[in-house]
Amino acid sequence: MKLNNLIDRIKLPFRKEKELFSSLYEILGFYPHNIEYYKQALMHKSVRKRNEKGKPLNNERLEFLGDAILDAAVGYIVYRQYEGKREGFLTNTRSKLVSRETLGKVASEMGLGNMLLSSGHSTSHNSYVEGNAFEALVGAIYLDRGYDACLKFFEERVLGNYINLDKVAFKEVNFKSKLLEWSQKNRVRMEYRMLKQKKDGNGNPIFNFMVVLEGIEGEPGTGFSKKEAQQQASKETLLRLRREPQFVDAIFAAKTERTKMEEEPAMAVPDTEQEQNFIIEQSHDETVEVVVEEKDQKKRRPTKDDSSDESFDLSDISATPKPKSREDIIAEAEAAAFAEA
């Protein structure tokens, strides 16, 4: 019984290694020569593992190497694929192919995240971590098989299966629109300032623009058209906004100063509606609603001389005496005559 348990424990590492070989073959299209490179490529730094010399053992160094190899390999593929295209187009296409977002999606589609070892769950990782693992995997391929194997891997296993090269190349990312949307949302003033305009050796015009946010200089951009230069400046400025909190703070500080200077004292707009208070007095027998139209008006208390008639008419109360009629004058004269008699 004990012998069987021992055999099972010995078989377990071999079984796991066999599963790793099989999974890597599905991704790479070949079996690794040195499996240790690939194990390290799939080891996130959160595992906190160390080698026999006490140094951290993770995929960060392989990620650095793979990043450089990818730039070279993808640059060559794009250069060869799009003959006659300008340097700006080639650079932009390569940048989109090796971006963290693109590599993260490719790694996720390949199932690389399920193989990645970390201190948390090995089956769920964000695209940033998976993109790093993809670069580390390329670094492992380079150490294990060389540059040509890396080039072949990207051409045959990535392009076509996971990436449509032409769609990536000709898809325009409107960085200018993205930056404008950000500035409008945050009510930040933005402008494009042309720094210079010149011509290259072939007579083609070259434009150089800079983004300015609330008077704070952003990043410059160069292109063969104003649109291309502004796009490049917008892209670089967006990257700076994401990686430099101090830059963002300076922009909003300048915005605060501007809005303070633009503030002017203003009187409140008077209300057009007449104010009325409605007071409801409660009694045991009935509810009486009293409308008070003026705040300072006091309710007049009833006296003994007041009429009890609810339809009491006040129209005969006047500041001037009422004129006498002809009949009244004759009656008064007759009364006076009878009195004297």
mmCIF file of C-alpha atoms in Angstrom:
data_model
loop_
_atom_site.group_PDB
_atom_site.id
_atom_site.type_symbol
_atom_site.label_atom_id
_atom_site.label_comp_id
_atom_site.label_asym_id
_atom_site.label_seq_id
_atom_site.Cartn_x
_atom_site.Cartn_y
_atom_site.Cartn_z
ATOM 1 C CA MET A 1 0.000 0.000 0.000
ATOM 2 C CA LYS A 2 2.782 2.394 0.935
ATOM 3 C CA LEU A 3 4.682 1.475 -2.237
ATOM 4 C CA ASN A 4 1.652 2.345 -4.384
ATOM 5 C CA ASN A 5 1.298 5.758 -2.704
ATOM 6 C CA LEU A 6 4.984 6.441 -3.333
ATOM 7 C CA ILE A 7 4.613 5.497 -7.005
ATOM 8 C CA ASP A 8 1.587 7.811 -7.322
ATOM 9 C CA ARG A 9 3.544 10.724 -5.812
ATOM 10 C CA ILE A 10 6.394 10.114 -8.279
ATOM 11 C CA LYS A 11 4.021 9.904 -11.234
ATOM 12 C CA LEU A 12 2.245 13.158 -10.345
ATOM 13 C CA PRO A 13 5.066 15.576 -11.382
ATOM 14 C CA PHE A 14 5.577 13.640 -14.605
ATOM 15 C CA ARG A 15 1.853 13.800 -15.342
ATOM 16 C CA LYS A 16 1.785 17.564 -14.769
ATOM 17 C CA GLU A 17 4.858 18.038 -16.950
ATOM 18 C CA LYS A 18 3.311 15.928 -19.681
ATOM 19 C CA GLU A 19 0.160 18.086 -19.527
ATOM 20 C CA LEU A 20 2.320 21.228 -19.785
ATOM 21 C CA PHE A 21 4.160 19.843 -22.826
ATOM 22 C CA SER A 22 0.857 19.017 -24.465
ATOM 23 C CA SER A 23 -0.662 22.471 -23.731
ATOM 24 C CA LEU A 24 2.432 24.276 -25.012
ATOM 25 C CA TYR A 25 2.401 22.233 -28.211
ATOM 26 C CA GLU A 26 -1.182 23.361 -28.862
ATOM 27 C CA ILE A 27 -0.079 27.005 -28.515
ATOM 28 C CA LEU A 28 3.394 26.923 -30.084
ATOM 29 C CA GLY A 29 3.102 24.224 -32.737
ATOM 30 C CA PHE A 30 6.253 22.500 -31.462
ATOM 31 C CA TYR A 31 7.509 20.771 -28.320
ATOM 32 C CA PRO A 32 9.931 22.729 -26.094
ATOM 33 C CA HIS A 33 13.560 21.668 -25.859
ATOM 34 C CA ASN A 34 14.048 23.188 -22.415
ATOM 35 C CA ILE A 35 10.784 23.197 -20.482
ATOM 36 C CA GLU A 36 12.261 25.317 -17.669
ATOM 37 C CA TYR A 37 12.197 28.475 -19.818
ATOM 38 C CA TYR A 38 8.475 28.055 -20.371
ATOM 39 C CA LYS A 39 7.765 27.272 -16.737
ATOM 40 C CA GLN A 40 9.429 30.531 -15.786
ATOM 41 C CA ALA A 41 7.523 32.411 -18.520
ATOM 42 C CA LEU A 42 4.273 31.241 -16.934
ATOM 43 C CA MET A 43 5.245 32.201 -13.380
ATOM 44 C CA HIS A 44 3.871 35.504 -12.117
ATOM 45 C CA LYS A 45 5.912 37.455 -9.582
ATOM 46 C CA SER A 46 3.140 37.096 -6.984
ATOM 47 C CA VAL A 47 4.220 33.456 -6.491
ATOM 48 C CA ARG A 48 7.353 34.830 -4.773
ATOM 49 C CA LYS A 49 9.470 31.842 -5.698
ATOM 50 C CA ARG A 50 13.286 31.972 -5.542
ATOM 51 C CA ASN A 51 16.007 29.935 -7.163
ATOM 52 C CA GLU A 52 18.842 28.124 -5.415
ATOM 53 C CA LYS A 53 20.812 31.390 -5.230
ATOM 54 C CA GLY A 54 17.943 33.165 -3.463
ATOM 55 C CA LYS A 55 17.042 35.393 -6.418
ATOM 56 C CA PRO A 56 13.385 35.950 -7.415
ATOM 57 C CA LEU A 57 12.144 33.474 -9.998
ATOM 58 C CA ASN A 58 9.378 34.892 -12.199
ATOM 59 C CA ASN A 59 8.654 35.949 -15.767
ATOM 60 C CA GLU A 60 9.713 39.618 -15.576
ATOM 61 C CA ARG A 61 13.150 39.173 -17.153
ATOM 62 C CA LEU A 62 11.722 36.987 -19.930
ATOM 63 C CA GLU A 63 9.019 39.617 -20.470
ATOM 64 C CA PHE A 64 11.739 42.237 -21.048
ATOM 65 C CA LEU A 65 13.500 39.994 -23.552
ATOM 66 C CA GLY A 66 10.293 39.008 -25.334
ATOM 67 C CA ASP A 67 9.253 42.654 -25.705
ATOM 68 C CA ALA A 68 12.453 43.443 -27.612
ATOM 69 C CA ILE A 69 12.161 40.323 -29.794
ATOM 70 C CA LEU A 70 8.530 41.100 -30.625
ATOM 71 C CA ASP A 71 9.384 44.644 -31.703
ATOM 72 C CA ALA A 72 12.014 43.310 -34.102
ATOM 73 C CA ALA A 73 9.955 40.396 -35.453
ATOM 74 C CA VAL A 74 6.717 42.338 -35.897
ATOM 75 C CA GLY A 75 8.623 45.279 -37.368
ATOM 76 C CA TYR A 76 10.110 42.984 -40.000
ATOM 77 C CA ILE A 77 6.721 41.396 -40.786
ATOM 78 C CA VAL A 78 5.063 44.802 -41.239
ATOM 79 C CA TYR A 79 7.998 46.132 -43.283
ATOM 80 C CA ARG A 80 7.817 43.155 -45.618
ATOM 81 C CA GLN A 81 4.013 43.094 -45.858
ATOM 82 C CA TYR A 82 3.455 46.793 -46.696
ATOM 83 C CA GLU A 83 6.038 47.721 -49.280
ATOM 84 C CA GLY A 84 6.202 51.414 -50.063
ATOM 85 C CA LYS A 85 4.316 52.531 -46.957
ATOM 86 C CA ARG A 86 5.771 55.416 -44.996
ATOM 87 C CA GLU A 87 7.598 55.073 -41.720
ATOM 88 C CA GLY A 88 4.691 56.575 -39.747
ATOM 89 C CA PHE A 89 2.270 53.949 -41.053
ATOM 90 C CA LEU A 90 4.700 51.095 -40.294
ATOM 91 C CA THR A 91 5.391 52.380 -36.779
ATOM 92 C CA ASN A 92 1.714 52.850 -36.038
ATOM 93 C CA THR A 93 0.866 49.346 -37.295
ATOM 94 C CA ARG A 94 3.618 47.725 -35.252
ATOM 95 C CA SER A 95 2.528 49.656 -32.153
ATOM 96 C CA LYS A 96 -1.039 48.379 -32.483
ATOM 97 C CA LEU A 97 0.145 44.782 -32.993
ATOM 98 C CA VAL A 98 2.396 44.713 -29.932
ATOM 99 C CA SER A 99 0.171 46.846 -27.695
ATOM 100 C CA ARG A 100 -0.703 45.483 -24.266
ATOM 101 C CA GLU A 101 -4.357 45.321 -25.242
ATOM 102 C CA THR A 102 -3.702 43.285 -28.416
ATOM 103 C CA LEU A 103 -1.282 40.869 -26.760
ATOM 104 C CA GLY A 104 -3.633 40.435 -23.804
ATOM 105 C CA LYS A 105 -6.492 39.443 -26.091
ATOM 106 C CA VAL A 106 -4.296 37.026 -28.033
ATOM 107 C CA ALA A 107 -3.032 35.432 -24.807
ATOM 108 C CA SER A 108 -6.591 35.085 -23.544
ATOM 109 C CA GLU A 109 -7.766 33.456 -26.789
ATOM 110 C CA MET A 110 -4.827 31.056 -26.657
ATOM 111 C CA GLY A 111 -5.724 30.028 -23.123
ATOM 112 C CA LEU A 112 -2.435 31.274 -21.768
ATOM 113 C CA GLY A 113 -4.143 32.730 -18.710
ATOM 114 C CA ASN A 114 -5.288 29.263 -17.647
ATOM 115 C CA MET A 115 -1.671 28.106 -17.543
ATOM 116 C CA LEU A 116 -0.293 31.115 -15.693
ATOM 117 C CA LEU A 117 0.780 30.518 -12.102
ATOM 118 C CA SER A 118 0.129 33.198 -9.515
ATOM 119 C CA SER A 119 -0.668 33.517 -5.825
ATOM 120 C CA GLY A 120 -4.345 33.854 -6.711
ATOM 121 C CA HIS A 121 -6.441 31.848 -9.123
ATOM 122 C CA SER A 122 -4.463 30.551 -12.077
ATOM 123 C CA THR A 123 -7.551 30.574 -14.298
ATOM 124 C CA SER A 124 -8.489 34.259 -14.155
ATOM 125 C CA HIS A 125 -6.092 37.076 -14.975
ATOM 126 C CA ASN A 126 -6.526 40.491 -16.464
ATOM 127 C CA SER A 127 -5.316 41.337 -19.978
ATOM 128 C CA TYR A 128 -2.312 43.254 -18.618
ATOM 129 C CA VAL A 129 -0.928 40.212 -16.804
ATOM 130 C CA GLU A 130 -1.727 37.922 -19.731
ATOM 131 C CA GLY A 131 -0.054 40.316 -22.179
ATOM 132 C CA ASN A 132 3.079 40.262 -20.034
ATOM 133 C CA ALA A 133 2.984 36.464 -20.025
ATOM 134 C CA PHE A 134 2.753 36.438 -23.831
ATOM 135 C CA GLU A 135 5.901 38.561 -24.078
ATOM 136 C CA ALA A 136 7.638 36.263 -21.589
ATOM 137 C CA LEU A 137 6.608 33.283 -23.706
ATOM 138 C CA VAL A 138 8.274 34.864 -26.743
ATOM 139 C CA GLY A 139 11.383 35.375 -24.616
ATOM 140 C CA ALA A 140 11.312 31.688 -23.694
ATOM 141 C CA ILE A 141 10.975 30.683 -27.363
ATOM 142 C CA TYR A 142 13.983 32.853 -28.225
ATOM 143 C CA LEU A 143 16.163 31.236 -25.563
ATOM 144 C CA ASP A 144 14.923 27.758 -26.430
ATOM 145 C CA ARG A 145 14.812 27.898 -30.253
ATOM 146 C CA GLY A 146 16.201 31.233 -31.440
ATOM 147 C CA TYR A 147 14.926 34.269 -33.356
ATOM 148 C CA ASP A 148 13.645 32.400 -36.422
ATOM 149 C CA ALA A 149 11.348 30.304 -34.238
ATOM 150 C CA CYS A 150 9.915 33.518 -32.711
ATOM 151 C CA LEU A 151 9.289 34.964 -36.167
ATOM 152 C CA LYS A 152 7.642 31.748 -37.367
ATOM 153 C CA PHE A 153 5.521 31.514 -34.212
ATOM 154 C CA PHE A 154 4.084 34.998 -34.678
ATOM 155 C CA GLU A 155 3.534 34.591 -38.421
ATOM 156 C CA GLU A 156 2.001 31.127 -38.378
ATOM 157 C CA ARG A 157 0.365 30.793 -34.973
ATOM 158 C CA VAL A 158 -0.730 34.373 -34.203
ATOM 159 C CA LEU A 159 -1.392 36.153 -37.513
ATOM 160 C CA GLY A 160 -4.356 34.663 -39.306
ATOM 161 C CA ASN A 161 -5.499 32.623 -36.310
ATOM 162 C CA TYR A 162 -5.908 35.473 -33.817
ATOM 163 C CA ILE A 163 -5.063 38.722 -35.644
ATOM 164 C CA ASN A 164 -6.184 40.053 -39.017
ATOM 165 C CA LEU A 165 -3.120 42.029 -40.028
ATOM 166 C CA ASP A 166 -4.844 44.226 -42.617
ATOM 167 C CA LYS A 167 -7.662 45.144 -40.253
ATOM 168 C CA VAL A 168 -5.163 46.168 -37.602
ATOM 169 C CA ALA A 169 -3.009 48.091 -40.075
ATOM 170 C CA PHE A 170 -5.815 50.135 -41.613
ATOM 171 C CA LYS A 171 -7.929 50.623 -38.535
ATOM 172 C CA GLU A 172 -7.474 54.235 -37.537
ATOM 173 C CA VAL A 173 -7.578 54.965 -33.839
ATOM 174 C CA ASN A 174 -8.765 58.551 -33.536
ATOM 175 C CA PHE A 175 -6.589 59.743 -30.665
ATOM 176 C CA LYS A 176 -7.548 63.343 -31.402
ATOM 177 C CA SER A 177 -11.214 62.513 -30.870
ATOM 178 C CA LYS A 178 -10.408 60.644 -27.646
ATOM 179 C CA LEU A 179 -8.432 63.583 -26.262
ATOM 180 C CA LEU A 180 -11.135 66.057 -27.285
ATOM 181 C CA GLU A 181 -13.762 63.919 -25.557
ATOM 182 C CA TRP A 182 -11.678 63.856 -22.372
ATOM 183 C CA SER A 183 -11.131 67.631 -22.403
ATOM 184 C CA GLN A 184 -14.813 68.397 -23.020
ATOM 185 C CA LYS A 185 -15.943 66.021 -20.299
ATOM 186 C CA ASN A 186 -13.609 67.688 -17.800
ATOM 187 C CA ARG A 187 -14.194 71.208 -19.230
ATOM 188 C CA VAL A 188 -10.524 71.633 -19.972
ATOM 189 C CA ARG A 189 -9.468 74.072 -22.684
ATOM 190 C CA MET A 190 -7.450 72.391 -25.431
ATOM 191 C CA GLU A 191 -5.670 73.663 -28.518
ATOM 192 C CA TYR A 192 -3.170 72.455 -31.113
ATOM 193 C CA ARG A 193 -0.200 74.758 -31.528
ATOM 194 C CA MET A 194 1.867 74.410 -34.700
ATOM 195 C CA LEU A 195 5.539 74.510 -33.777
ATOM 196 C CA LYS A 196 7.063 74.412 -37.249
ATOM 197 C CA GLN A 197 6.587 73.350 -40.836
ATOM 198 C CA LYS A 198 9.353 72.180 -43.143
ATOM 199 C CA LYS A 199 10.091 69.877 -46.065
ATOM 200 C CA ASP A 200 12.074 66.672 -46.160
ATOM 201 C CA GLY A 201 14.737 65.759 -48.726
ATOM 202 C CA ASN A 202 12.089 64.796 -51.281
ATOM 203 C CA GLY A 203 10.146 68.014 -50.911
ATOM 204 C CA ASN A 204 7.346 66.487 -48.839
ATOM 205 C CA PRO A 205 5.889 68.819 -46.199
ATOM 206 C CA ILE A 206 6.413 67.872 -42.556
ATOM 207 C CA PHE A 207 4.286 69.362 -39.798
ATOM 208 C CA ASN A 208 5.017 69.574 -36.112
ATOM 209 C CA PHE A 209 2.190 70.270 -33.629
ATOM 210 C CA MET A 210 1.908 70.364 -29.864
ATOM 211 C CA VAL A 211 -1.133 69.824 -27.657
ATOM 212 C CA VAL A 212 -1.761 72.582 -25.103
ATOM 213 C CA LEU A 213 -4.176 71.964 -22.208
ATOM 214 C CA GLU A 214 -5.147 74.982 -20.106
ATOM 215 C CA GLY A 215 -1.922 76.640 -21.205
ATOM 216 C CA ILE A 216 0.142 73.637 -20.089
ATOM 217 C CA GLU A 217 2.239 72.124 -22.873
ATOM 218 C CA GLY A 218 1.452 68.515 -23.661
ATOM 219 C CA GLU A 219 3.354 66.364 -26.126
ATOM 220 C CA PRO A 220 4.466 67.183 -29.696
ATOM 221 C CA GLY A 221 3.680 65.171 -32.810
ATOM 222 C CA THR A 222 5.155 65.065 -36.306
ATOM 223 C CA GLY A 223 3.514 63.964 -39.547
ATOM 224 C CA PHE A 224 3.286 64.462 -43.291
ATOM 225 C CA SER A 225 -0.056 66.223 -42.802
ATOM 226 C CA LYS A 226 -1.552 68.424 -40.118
ATOM 227 C CA LYS A 227 -4.021 65.673 -39.226
ATOM 228 C CA GLU A 228 -1.276 63.068 -38.855
ATOM 229 C CA ALA A 229 0.820 65.390 -36.696
ATOM 230 C CA GLN A 230 -2.126 66.258 -34.447
ATOM 231 C CA GLN A 231 -3.037 62.587 -34.135
ATOM 232 C CA GLN A 232 0.478 61.735 -33.035
ATOM 233 C CA ALA A 233 0.559 64.641 -30.567
ATOM 234 C CA SER A 234 -2.821 63.550 -29.173
ATOM 235 C CA LYS A 235 -1.659 59.973 -28.730
ATOM 236 C CA GLU A 236 1.506 60.968 -26.872
ATOM 237 C CA THR A 237 -0.430 63.403 -24.687
ATOM 238 C CA LEU A 238 -2.995 60.735 -23.795
ATOM 239 C CA LEU A 239 -0.176 58.384 -22.798
ATOM 240 C CA ARG A 240 1.334 61.110 -20.638
ATOM 241 C CA LEU A 241 -2.023 61.801 -18.975
ATOM 242 C CA ARG A 242 -2.243 58.125 -18.040
ATOM 243 C CA ARG A 243 1.272 57.742 -16.665
ATOM 244 C CA GLU A 244 1.921 61.159 -15.056
ATOM 245 C CA PRO A 245 -0.506 62.209 -12.287
ATOM 246 C CA GLN A 246 1.522 65.404 -11.811
ATOM 247 C CA PHE A 247 0.709 66.436 -15.382
ATOM 248 C CA VAL A 248 -3.012 65.990 -14.721
ATOM 249 C CA ASP A 249 -2.749 67.936 -11.446
ATOM 250 C CA ALA A 250 -1.016 70.841 -13.200
ATOM 251 C CA ILE A 251 -3.766 70.996 -15.848
ATOM 252 C CA PHE A 252 -6.584 71.103 -13.307
ATOM 253 C CA ALA A 253 -4.714 73.644 -11.172
ATOM 254 C CA ALA A 254 -4.447 75.910 -14.218
ATOM 255 C CA LYS A 255 -8.138 75.351 -14.933
ATOM 256 C CA THR A 256 -9.017 76.384 -11.366
ATOM 257 C CA GLU A 257 -7.034 79.614 -11.697
ATOM 258 C CA ARG A 258 -8.714 80.416 -15.012
ATOM 259 C CA THR A 259 -12.212 79.876 -13.691
ATOM 260 C CA LYS A 260 -11.469 82.040 -10.652
ATOM 261 C CA MET A 261 -10.423 84.940 -12.896
ATOM 262 C CA GLU A 262 -13.517 84.547 -15.042
ATOM 263 C CA GLU A 263 -15.922 84.699 -12.098
ATOM 264 C CA GLU A 264 -17.799 88.016 -11.723
ATOM 265 C CA PRO A 265 -20.254 89.065 -8.979
ATOM 266 C CA ALA A 266 -23.829 88.823 -10.153
ATOM 267 C CA MET A 267 -27.148 89.706 -8.485
ATOM 268 C CA ALA A 268 -29.583 86.934 -8.010
ATOM 269 C CA VAL A 269 -32.379 86.927 -10.568
ATOM 270 C CA PRO A 270 -35.610 87.966 -8.813
ATOM 271 C CA ASP A 271 -38.437 85.485 -8.613
ATOM 272 C CA THR A 272 -41.325 86.209 -10.961
ATOM 273 C CA GLU A 273 -43.953 84.481 -8.862
ATOM 274 C CA GLN A 274 -45.801 86.230 -6.045
ATOM 275 C CA GLU A 275 -45.163 84.666 -2.701
ATOM 276 C CA GLN A 276 -48.200 83.369 -0.869
ATOM 277 C CA ASN A 277 -48.526 81.519 2.394
ATOM 278 C CA PHE A 278 -51.327 79.082 2.990
ATOM 279 C CA ILE A 279 -52.078 78.428 6.653
ATOM 280 C CA ILE A 280 -54.509 75.719 7.647
ATOM 281 C CA GLU A 281 -55.862 76.061 11.174
ATOM 282 C CA GLN A 282 -57.295 72.997 12.794
ATOM 283 C CA SER A 283 -60.298 73.098 15.217
ATOM 284 C CA HIS A 284 -62.337 70.384 16.848
ATOM 285 C CA ASP A 285 -65.467 71.194 14.810
ATOM 286 C CA GLU A 286 -64.170 72.194 11.420
ATOM 287 C CA THR A 287 -61.098 73.137 9.402
ATOM 288 C CA VAL A 288 -60.736 76.766 8.387
ATOM 289 C CA GLU A 289 -58.342 77.811 5.607
ATOM 290 C CA VAL A 290 -56.976 81.320 5.880
ATOM 291 C CA VAL A 291 -55.077 82.943 3.038
ATOM 292 C CA VAL A 292 -52.517 85.501 4.142
ATOM 293 C CA GLU A 293 -51.350 87.547 1.173
ATOM 294 C CA GLU A 294 -48.917 89.852 3.004
ATOM 295 C CA LYS A 295 -46.457 88.650 5.659
ATOM 296 C CA ASP A 296 -46.785 91.832 7.779
ATOM 297 C CA GLN A 297 -50.602 91.982 7.622
ATOM 298 C CA LYS A 298 -52.257 91.137 10.927
ATOM 299 C CA LYS A 299 -55.610 89.469 11.078
ATOM 300 C CA ARG A 300 -58.227 92.000 12.314
ATOM 301 C CA ARG A 301 -60.135 90.696 15.312
ATOM 302 C CA PRO A 302 -63.968 91.024 15.122
ATOM 303 C CA THR A 303 -65.708 93.666 17.370
ATOM 304 C CA LYS A 304 -69.285 94.167 18.586
ATOM 305 C CA ASP A 305 -69.901 96.764 15.835
ATOM 306 C CA ASP A 306 -69.074 94.392 13.029
ATOM 307 C CA SER A 307 -71.919 93.037 11.018
ATOM 308 C CA SER A 308 -72.613 89.349 11.247
ATOM 309 C CA ASP A 309 -73.675 89.270 7.601
ATOM 310 C CA GLU A 310 -71.144 87.172 5.640
ATOM 311 C CA SER A 311 -71.876 89.257 2.526
ATOM 312 C CA PHE A 312 -70.965 92.487 4.274
ATOM 313 C CA ASP A 313 -70.329 95.075 1.553
ATOM 314 C CA LEU A 314 -67.582 97.636 2.050
ATOM 315 C CA SER A 315 -68.198 99.519 -1.151
ATOM 316 C CA ASP A 316 -70.055 102.404 0.632
ATOM 317 C CA ILE A 317 -67.084 103.181 2.807
ATOM 318 C CA SER A 318 -65.292 106.090 1.192
ATOM 319 C CA ALA A 319 -62.873 108.803 2.177
ATOM 320 C CA THR A 320 -65.169 111.567 0.663
ATOM 321 C CA PRO A 321 -68.805 112.317 1.700
ATOM 322 C CA LYS A 322 -71.565 110.998 -0.533
ATOM 323 C CA PRO A 323 -73.217 113.858 -2.606
ATOM 324 C CA LYS A 324 -76.853 114.752 -1.619
ATOM 325 C CA SER A 325 -79.717 114.274 -4.066
ATOM 326 C CA ARG A 326 -82.346 116.961 -4.948
ATOM 327 C CA GLU A 327 -84.993 115.121 -2.906
ATOM 328 C CA ASP A 328 -82.700 115.051 0.118
ATOM 329 C CA ILE A 329 -82.161 118.836 -0.084
ATOM 330 C CA ILE A 330 -85.951 119.559 -0.315
ATOM 331 C CA ALA A 331 -86.685 117.215 2.574
ATOM 332 C CA GLU A 332 -84.042 118.895 4.736
ATOM 333 C CA ALA A 333 -85.479 122.336 3.879
ATOM 334 C CA GLU A 334 -89.037 121.301 4.772
ATOM 335 C CA ALA A 335 -87.831 119.793 8.031
ATOM 336 C CA ALA A 336 -86.066 123.012 8.930
ATOM 337 C CA ALA A 337 -89.200 125.098 8.092
ATOM 338 C CA PHE A 338 -91.477 122.950 10.248
ATOM 339 C CA ALA A 339 -88.955 123.115 13.053
ATOM 340 C CA GLU A 340 -88.863 126.932 12.984
ATOM 341 C CA ALA A 341 -92.670 127.078 12.964
#
